[in-house]
Amino acid sequence: MRIGVLGLGTVGRQVVEVLDLERELFAARLGEEIEVTRILVRDQDKPRPQSMRSRLTYEPDDILKDPDIEVVVELMGGFEPAHSYIAEAIRRGKAVVTANKEVIARSGPDLSAAGERAGADLLFEAAVAGGIPIIRSLQESLAGNRLRAIYGIVNGTTNFILSRMHEDGVSFDAALAEAKERGYAEADPSDDLDAVDAARKISILASLAFGGWVDVDAVDRIGIRSISAADVREAKHLGAVIKLVARAQATPDGLALGVSPTLISRSHPLADVSGAQNAVYVCGDPIGELLFAGPGAGGPATSSAVIGDILDAARARRVGGRSVALPLEPAPLLPLHAHQHSYYLRLRVREAAGTLAAVAEAFSRAGISLRSVHQPPSSDDEAMVSLVTHVTAREQLERAREMLRAEAAVLSEESCILAELDTDSQRR
Ligand code: NAP
Ligand code: HSE
């Protein structure tokens, strides 16, 4: 079985190394050898491993139009030209394995329908949560469930940054530099920091779990740039940690979708997921609650999922299709103003008589009940107040925030993120 690989970066290089190293093992498992015959790269001056040099090409058609290549593995990243190369490979009847969540989140249903027409498999286990086998699990092992919710720590870079800030007191910038160095971050780390990557991943998971296509632009998104050492201290004070959590919750009025830094209680199953680890917490019936956890970013984790898909695609060439079917029809969505959550806010306020009363008044007038209020010791004329609300509709929260913006005692809103201090079973 001949394979062409598009891209030889953090993931591509690891995939080719393992396929070369484990050739005999995989041949024994499959009953035939797998050989990477061509590798597409872009930069002619970059140093490459000696063992891979003779297979390099700078011309995509050397892979896409080679009739002997049956499986194309796309590990370039970005939307174009990756999307066109995948579409072309499928059109030519080749199986495609990709780790590209941008392409799948934007064009997954069209590509999977094209694959069905061409008899070409499209597999993308590595696109969500690195080495955790969550795509297959949702599609197959959990197909007998009616799912209620999925909560995921699905971005390794941001989880790494928040963990380093929380556990080791490292600064945001230093932690980001470390995440890039380790190969976790996207080519443009804004995709990680602004929750774009996590939004793509939850849209893919929700589309598989809830049976309708979820447009990535419908996912409410708050990134981690506003999280500071002060928020980390407040989280500790509340017995909580801050994680970037992507969520898809089934409600009678549609799916509620979003990604936000989220204060979660230390006793929550997601609280101990540290560093570049990812976790996906699935709630449904009859399964109850299920936690998948493991390495979520980096070459080794991702190559595990990519190679699993390659072996599957290779096997399927002999015994029939293995594609992951994505729905074409859109999923019904709950409008953002109706989303119901607890929120954590941190405000910079004047240190003066009546300030707390004014802040409490804004929440009261918006019909929001406060769960906790904390004011750490402060300087003479300024103070910081952090608040956690009880569950409230987003439109009520926005009303309170608007009143706070107009309140002279409030100097600025420093943070406004979700607080999910209870587990699914505690909430029910
Ligand atoms: P990367 O290190 O930036 O490598 C990208 C590779 O693709 C490079 O070899 C680059 O060539 C090649 N490439 C990019 N554009 C090209 C073009 N137009 N023509 C030819 N070659 C091109 O990326 P990565 O971290 O391995 O990520 C690859 C994919 O896996 C992305 O979709 C990413 O989102 C996904 N992913 C990554 C991780 C992770 O932890 N890194 C985890 C899960 C999924 P040059 O070497 O010549 O520059
Ligand atoms: N940049 C991504 C992350 C790579 O940090 O999770 C894995 O998809």
XYZ file of C-alpha atoms and ligand atoms in Angstrom:
484
model
C 0.000 0.000 0.000
C 1.601 3.245 -1.151
C 1.025 6.406 0.768
C 1.683 10.051 0.001
C 2.117 12.523 2.857
C 1.383 16.233 2.441
C 3.470 18.108 5.040
C 6.542 17.176 7.066
C 6.259 19.375 10.167
C 5.681 18.424 13.812
C 3.068 15.791 12.968
C 4.113 14.735 9.454
C 7.663 13.961 10.438
C 6.578 11.839 13.401
C 4.077 9.940 11.249
C 6.676 9.125 8.578
C 9.248 8.131 11.221
C 6.844 5.692 12.902
C 5.605 4.239 9.586
C 9.233 3.654 8.537
C 10.275 2.237 11.911
C 7.302 -0.066 12.411
C 7.004 -1.313 8.848
C 7.209 -4.979 9.813
C 4.764 -4.650 12.710
C 2.175 -2.892 10.553
C 2.704 -5.378 7.706
C 1.987 -8.209 10.139
C -1.163 -6.433 11.360
C -2.459 -5.617 7.899
C -1.205 -8.498 5.825
C 0.575 -6.053 3.494
C 3.323 -3.467 3.719
C 2.675 0.212 4.025
C 5.185 2.432 2.291
C 5.431 6.219 2.291
C 6.611 6.859 -1.251
C 6.230 10.654 -1.549
C 6.262 13.591 0.881
C 5.166 17.088 -0.117
C 6.951 20.072 1.469
C 7.237 23.741 0.575
C 10.580 25.077 1.772
C 13.497 23.813 -0.324
C 16.119 25.103 2.158
C 14.881 23.445 5.349
C 17.058 20.608 6.666
C 15.244 17.232 6.460
C 16.131 13.801 7.856
C 18.470 11.908 5.516
C 16.078 8.928 5.322
C 13.290 11.146 3.936
C 15.166 13.309 1.426
C 14.798 11.046 -1.619
C 11.016 10.990 -1.140
C 10.526 14.757 -0.997
C 8.587 16.635 -3.632
C 7.514 20.268 -4.029
C 4.845 19.379 -6.584
C 1.441 18.249 -5.156
C 0.510 16.431 -8.396
C 3.378 13.988 -7.764
C 1.132 12.646 -5.007
C -2.397 13.559 -6.087
C -1.986 12.232 -9.644
C 0.142 9.189 -8.837
C -2.157 6.219 -9.575
C -0.075 3.972 -7.297
C -0.720 6.109 -4.216
C -3.912 4.878 -2.586
C -3.907 6.860 0.660
C -3.137 10.586 0.974
C -2.265 11.888 4.435
C -2.780 15.651 4.742
C -0.674 17.207 7.522
C -0.017 20.671 6.145
C -2.592 22.681 8.085
C -4.479 25.819 7.029
C -7.548 25.879 4.802
C -6.077 26.333 1.334
C -4.431 24.669 -0.452
C -5.033 21.758 1.977
C -8.769 21.732 1.225
C -8.257 21.603 -2.562
C -5.652 18.853 -2.270
C -7.993 16.757 -0.101
C -10.896 17.320 -2.518
C -8.703 16.362 -5.478
C -7.428 13.199 -3.772
C -11.011 12.184 -2.966
C -12.143 12.949 -6.523
C -9.477 10.554 -7.715
C -10.800 7.834 -5.386
C -7.935 7.953 -2.892
C -8.584 7.542 0.823
C -7.692 10.663 2.784
C -6.465 10.866 6.369
C -6.165 14.355 7.848
C -5.501 16.109 11.171
C -6.849 19.377 9.767
C -9.722 20.611 11.954
C -10.031 23.837 9.972
C -10.831 21.954 6.775
C -13.141 19.475 8.502
C -14.984 22.166 10.509
C -15.528 24.289 7.394
C -16.010 21.684 4.662
C -16.388 18.318 6.384
C -19.913 17.480 5.158
C -19.129 18.340 1.504
C -15.903 16.360 1.575
C -17.489 13.375 3.278
C -20.362 13.430 0.726
C -17.808 13.656 -2.110
C -15.969 10.725 -0.531
C -19.144 8.686 -0.482
C -19.764 9.418 -4.175
C -16.172 8.552 -5.121
C -15.934 5.521 -2.819
C -13.056 7.244 -1.011
C -12.730 7.194 2.765
C -12.177 10.406 4.724
C -10.772 9.887 8.221
C -9.881 12.616 10.734
C -9.448 11.107 14.201
C -6.420 13.358 14.806
C -8.419 16.531 14.146
C -9.940 16.505 17.652
C -8.172 15.907 20.970
C -4.876 14.558 19.576
C -4.348 10.958 20.613
C -7.754 10.446 22.266
C -9.959 8.174 20.115
C -13.058 10.341 20.457
C -14.293 10.510 16.837
C -14.547 6.733 16.515
C -16.054 6.464 19.991
C -18.831 8.950 19.212
C -19.505 7.457 15.824
C -19.473 3.811 16.854
C -19.148 2.799 20.497
C -21.513 5.500 21.827
C -24.011 5.325 18.958
C -26.499 3.586 21.262
C -26.808 6.652 23.486
C -28.886 9.791 23.516
C -26.211 12.307 24.440
C -27.020 15.265 26.691
C -23.754 17.157 26.704
C -20.104 17.139 25.757
C -17.563 19.216 27.668
C -14.043 19.175 26.332
C -10.610 20.470 27.101
C -9.667 20.136 23.451
C -6.837 22.612 23.004
C -3.454 21.503 24.335
C -1.745 24.888 23.952
C -4.205 26.810 26.111
C -4.460 24.034 28.680
C -0.663 24.004 28.866
C -0.552 27.798 29.353
C -3.298 27.846 32.003
C -1.726 24.888 33.853
C 1.704 26.549 33.916
C 0.120 29.777 35.214
C -1.938 27.932 37.832
C 0.535 25.292 39.002
C 3.902 27.022 38.572
C 3.120 30.754 38.550
C 4.664 31.097 35.071
C 3.640 34.191 33.069
C 1.247 33.932 30.131
C 3.938 34.933 27.589
C 6.564 32.524 28.943
C 4.057 29.645 28.937
C 3.016 30.442 25.345
C 6.667 30.440 24.212
C 7.102 27.021 25.821
C 3.951 25.638 24.120
C 5.248 26.814 20.724
C 8.659 25.293 21.402
C 7.020 21.933 22.158
C 5.099 21.955 18.852
C 1.625 22.253 20.414
C 0.594 25.608 18.947
C -0.994 26.181 15.548
C 1.025 27.941 12.841
C -0.909 31.047 13.938
C -1.229 30.720 17.751
C -4.159 33.176 17.704
C -6.211 30.152 16.651
C -5.345 28.576 20.010
C -5.488 31.702 22.213
C -8.753 33.059 20.754
C -10.469 29.648 21.007
C -10.831 29.301 17.221
C -9.191 25.857 17.282
C -11.392 24.683 20.183
C -14.502 26.026 18.412
C -13.624 23.996 15.313
C -13.174 20.892 17.435
C -16.438 21.206 19.377
C -18.330 21.869 16.136
C -16.953 18.589 14.753
C -17.767 16.661 17.958
C -21.266 18.155 18.216
C -21.998 17.350 14.569
C -21.118 13.722 15.199
C -22.815 13.481 18.591
C -26.097 15.273 18.008
C -26.882 14.366 14.418
C -26.952 17.756 12.638
C -24.182 19.846 11.140
C -22.884 22.591 13.431
C -21.464 25.622 11.687
C -18.269 26.656 13.475
C -19.324 30.320 13.285
C -22.310 29.487 15.515
C -19.999 28.574 18.401
C -19.820 31.381 20.996
C -16.118 31.991 21.600
C -14.112 33.592 24.417
C -10.336 33.074 24.352
C -7.807 33.056 27.173
C -5.989 36.348 26.529
C -7.833 38.136 29.363
C -6.880 35.550 31.997
C -4.352 37.012 34.414
C -2.504 35.953 37.550
C -5.265 37.739 39.535
C -7.921 35.422 38.033
C -5.778 32.413 38.852
C -5.562 33.607 42.495
C -9.330 34.158 42.652
C -9.947 30.686 41.201
C -7.715 29.186 43.906
C -9.603 31.169 46.543
C -12.838 29.543 45.270
C -11.329 26.030 45.286
C -11.407 26.056 41.477
C -9.146 26.055 38.420
C -9.537 27.877 35.111
C -9.642 25.714 31.966
C -10.609 26.532 28.405
C -13.725 24.381 28.105
C -15.636 23.750 24.879
C -19.222 22.714 25.426
C -22.176 21.394 23.451
C -25.335 20.944 25.498
C -28.624 19.548 24.199
C -31.616 21.596 25.360
C -35.281 21.216 24.352
C -34.837 24.371 22.231
C -31.648 23.405 20.443
C -27.938 22.930 21.015
C -26.093 25.426 23.215
C -22.543 25.729 21.910
C -19.600 27.690 23.158
C -15.974 27.840 24.239
C -14.868 29.895 27.213
C -12.244 29.924 29.913
C -14.266 28.325 32.679
C -13.883 28.233 36.424
C -14.320 24.606 37.387
C -14.376 23.197 40.853
C -11.349 21.131 41.960
C -13.692 18.148 42.364
C -14.841 18.294 38.716
C -13.502 15.444 36.529
C -11.904 17.988 34.157
C -10.005 19.852 36.891
C -7.023 17.483 36.983
C -6.426 17.544 33.228
C -3.085 19.278 33.150
C -0.504 20.505 30.639
C -1.081 19.567 26.998
C -3.447 16.810 28.083
C -6.955 16.933 26.607
C -10.156 15.432 27.965
C -13.653 14.965 26.670
C -16.418 14.464 29.209
C -19.523 12.937 27.649
C -22.922 12.798 29.389
C -25.764 10.725 28.006
C -28.216 7.890 28.442
C -27.805 5.062 29.154
C -24.033 5.561 29.603
C -24.185 8.245 32.332
C -20.906 10.147 32.513
C -17.755 9.149 30.691
C -14.338 10.795 30.665
C -11.824 10.339 27.864
C -8.412 11.771 28.715
C -4.954 11.690 27.224
C -2.291 13.567 25.286
C -3.997 16.156 23.097
C -1.269 17.880 21.106
C 2.266 17.371 19.814
C 3.821 14.977 17.321
C 3.650 11.681 19.261
C -0.003 12.054 20.385
C -1.234 13.193 17.010
C 0.746 10.649 15.029
C -0.896 7.871 17.066
C -4.335 8.960 15.807
C -3.104 9.601 12.246
C -1.450 6.185 11.985
C -4.540 4.473 13.405
C -6.539 6.097 10.594
C -3.932 5.146 7.964
C -4.073 1.487 9.000
C -7.855 1.637 9.021
C -7.968 3.251 5.582
C -5.502 0.698 4.240
C -7.575 -2.176 5.642
C -10.750 -0.636 4.233
C -9.253 -0.524 0.707
C -9.437 -4.304 0.862
C -12.622 -4.976 2.800
C -14.911 -1.944 2.308
C -15.440 1.649 3.435
C -14.489 3.074 6.812
C -15.435 6.717 6.314
C -16.725 8.954 9.103
C -20.085 10.274 7.885
C -20.816 13.911 8.702
C -24.412 15.202 8.525
C -25.320 17.750 5.839
C -28.476 19.131 7.494
C -27.848 21.906 10.051
C -28.453 21.179 13.754
C -31.079 23.337 15.530
C -29.226 25.782 17.800
C -30.254 27.597 20.966
C -29.825 31.369 20.437
C -26.994 32.866 22.469
C -29.210 35.177 24.551
C -30.991 32.081 25.938
C -27.814 30.211 27.004
C -27.948 29.490 30.742
C -24.725 29.490 32.771
C -23.062 30.645 35.945
C -20.533 33.401 35.327
C -17.390 34.666 37.031
C -16.631 38.383 36.759
C -13.697 40.352 38.083
C -14.153 44.094 38.382
C -11.767 46.943 39.168
C -13.733 49.317 41.375
C -13.377 52.510 43.430
C -12.545 51.849 47.097
C -15.426 53.918 48.479
C -18.576 53.636 50.522
C -21.459 52.324 48.414
C -19.358 50.579 45.727
C -20.388 47.047 46.638
C -23.997 48.151 47.000
C -23.903 49.658 43.476
C -22.423 46.483 42.014
C -24.972 44.287 43.800
C -27.748 46.614 42.610
C -26.820 46.058 38.943
C -27.090 42.288 39.352
C -30.287 42.602 41.341
C -31.913 44.821 38.683
C -30.942 42.278 35.993
C -32.639 39.544 38.051
C -29.366 37.718 38.770
C -28.685 36.016 42.073
C -25.053 36.093 43.237
C -23.431 32.917 44.476
C -20.275 34.492 45.907
C -18.538 37.859 46.209
C -14.875 38.332 47.178
C -12.826 41.457 47.706
C -9.181 40.765 48.516
C -7.247 43.410 50.540
C -6.613 46.440 48.341
C -4.855 49.817 48.061
C -6.350 53.131 49.204
C -8.471 54.237 46.271
C -8.916 51.110 44.142
C -10.118 47.605 44.841
C -10.854 44.418 43.013
C -14.085 42.485 43.380
C -14.719 39.034 41.985
C -18.227 37.621 41.747
C -19.785 34.317 40.769
C -23.421 34.289 39.698
C -25.978 31.547 40.004
C -27.199 30.107 36.686
C -28.633 32.914 34.610
C -29.623 33.584 31.003
C -26.971 35.292 28.881
C -29.315 38.183 28.122
C -29.642 38.914 31.863
C -25.876 38.831 32.240
C -25.482 41.300 29.362
C -28.044 43.618 31.020
C -26.027 43.571 34.274
C -22.752 44.188 32.419
C -24.276 47.151 30.623
C -25.369 48.675 33.950
C -21.915 48.050 35.435
C -20.277 49.838 32.478
C -22.438 52.882 33.223
C -21.686 52.787 36.977
C -19.107 55.374 38.151
C -17.908 53.134 40.989
C -16.839 50.454 38.482
C -13.551 51.379 36.792
C -13.336 48.376 34.447
C -14.437 44.807 33.877
C -11.236 42.740 33.891
C -12.730 39.296 33.234
C -16.068 37.748 32.408
C -15.985 33.999 31.868
C -18.076 30.933 32.666
C -18.174 29.231 36.051
C -19.296 25.598 36.009
C -18.746 24.605 39.577
C -21.014 21.532 39.493
C -20.751 18.261 37.594
C -23.532 17.154 35.245
C -25.006 14.799 37.862
C -24.958 17.527 40.575
C -26.883 19.817 38.225
C -29.620 17.266 37.479
P 3.726 22.321 10.915
O 4.745 21.858 11.898
O 3.577 23.767 10.657
O 4.042 21.579 9.527
C 3.360 21.861 8.346
C 4.036 21.128 7.195
O 3.249 21.302 6.030
C 5.433 21.646 6.878
O 6.262 20.558 6.536
C 5.217 22.543 5.678
O 6.280 22.561 4.757
C 4.068 21.842 4.982
N 3.260 22.779 4.223
C 2.471 23.779 4.691
N 1.880 24.426 3.676
C 2.324 23.834 2.539
C 2.081 24.070 1.149
N 1.288 25.037 0.750
N 2.679 23.265 0.252
C 3.488 22.268 0.677
N 3.764 21.997 1.981
C 3.185 22.779 2.883
O 2.279 21.788 11.307
P 1.898 20.615 12.312
O 1.966 21.124 13.706
O 2.623 19.375 11.964
O 0.326 20.464 12.001
C -0.110 19.834 10.811
C -1.628 19.656 10.874
O -1.953 18.845 11.987
C -2.421 20.944 11.075
O -3.660 20.827 10.428
C -2.634 20.996 12.578
O -3.761 21.768 12.937
C -2.856 19.534 12.848
N -2.582 19.110 14.208
C -1.431 19.490 14.814
C -1.179 19.068 16.099
C 0.067 19.470 16.836
O 0.135 19.224 18.026
N 1.057 20.052 16.174
C -2.107 18.239 16.747
C -3.288 17.863 16.088
C -3.507 18.302 14.816
P 7.730 23.128 5.131
O 8.315 22.111 6.069
O 8.411 23.141 3.835
O 7.511 24.464 5.768
N -2.833 23.591 18.452
C -3.593 22.456 18.818
C -3.656 22.362 20.322
C -2.964 21.206 18.267
O -2.912 23.064 20.997
O -4.476 21.598 20.824
C -3.791 19.958 18.498
O -4.968 19.998 17.749
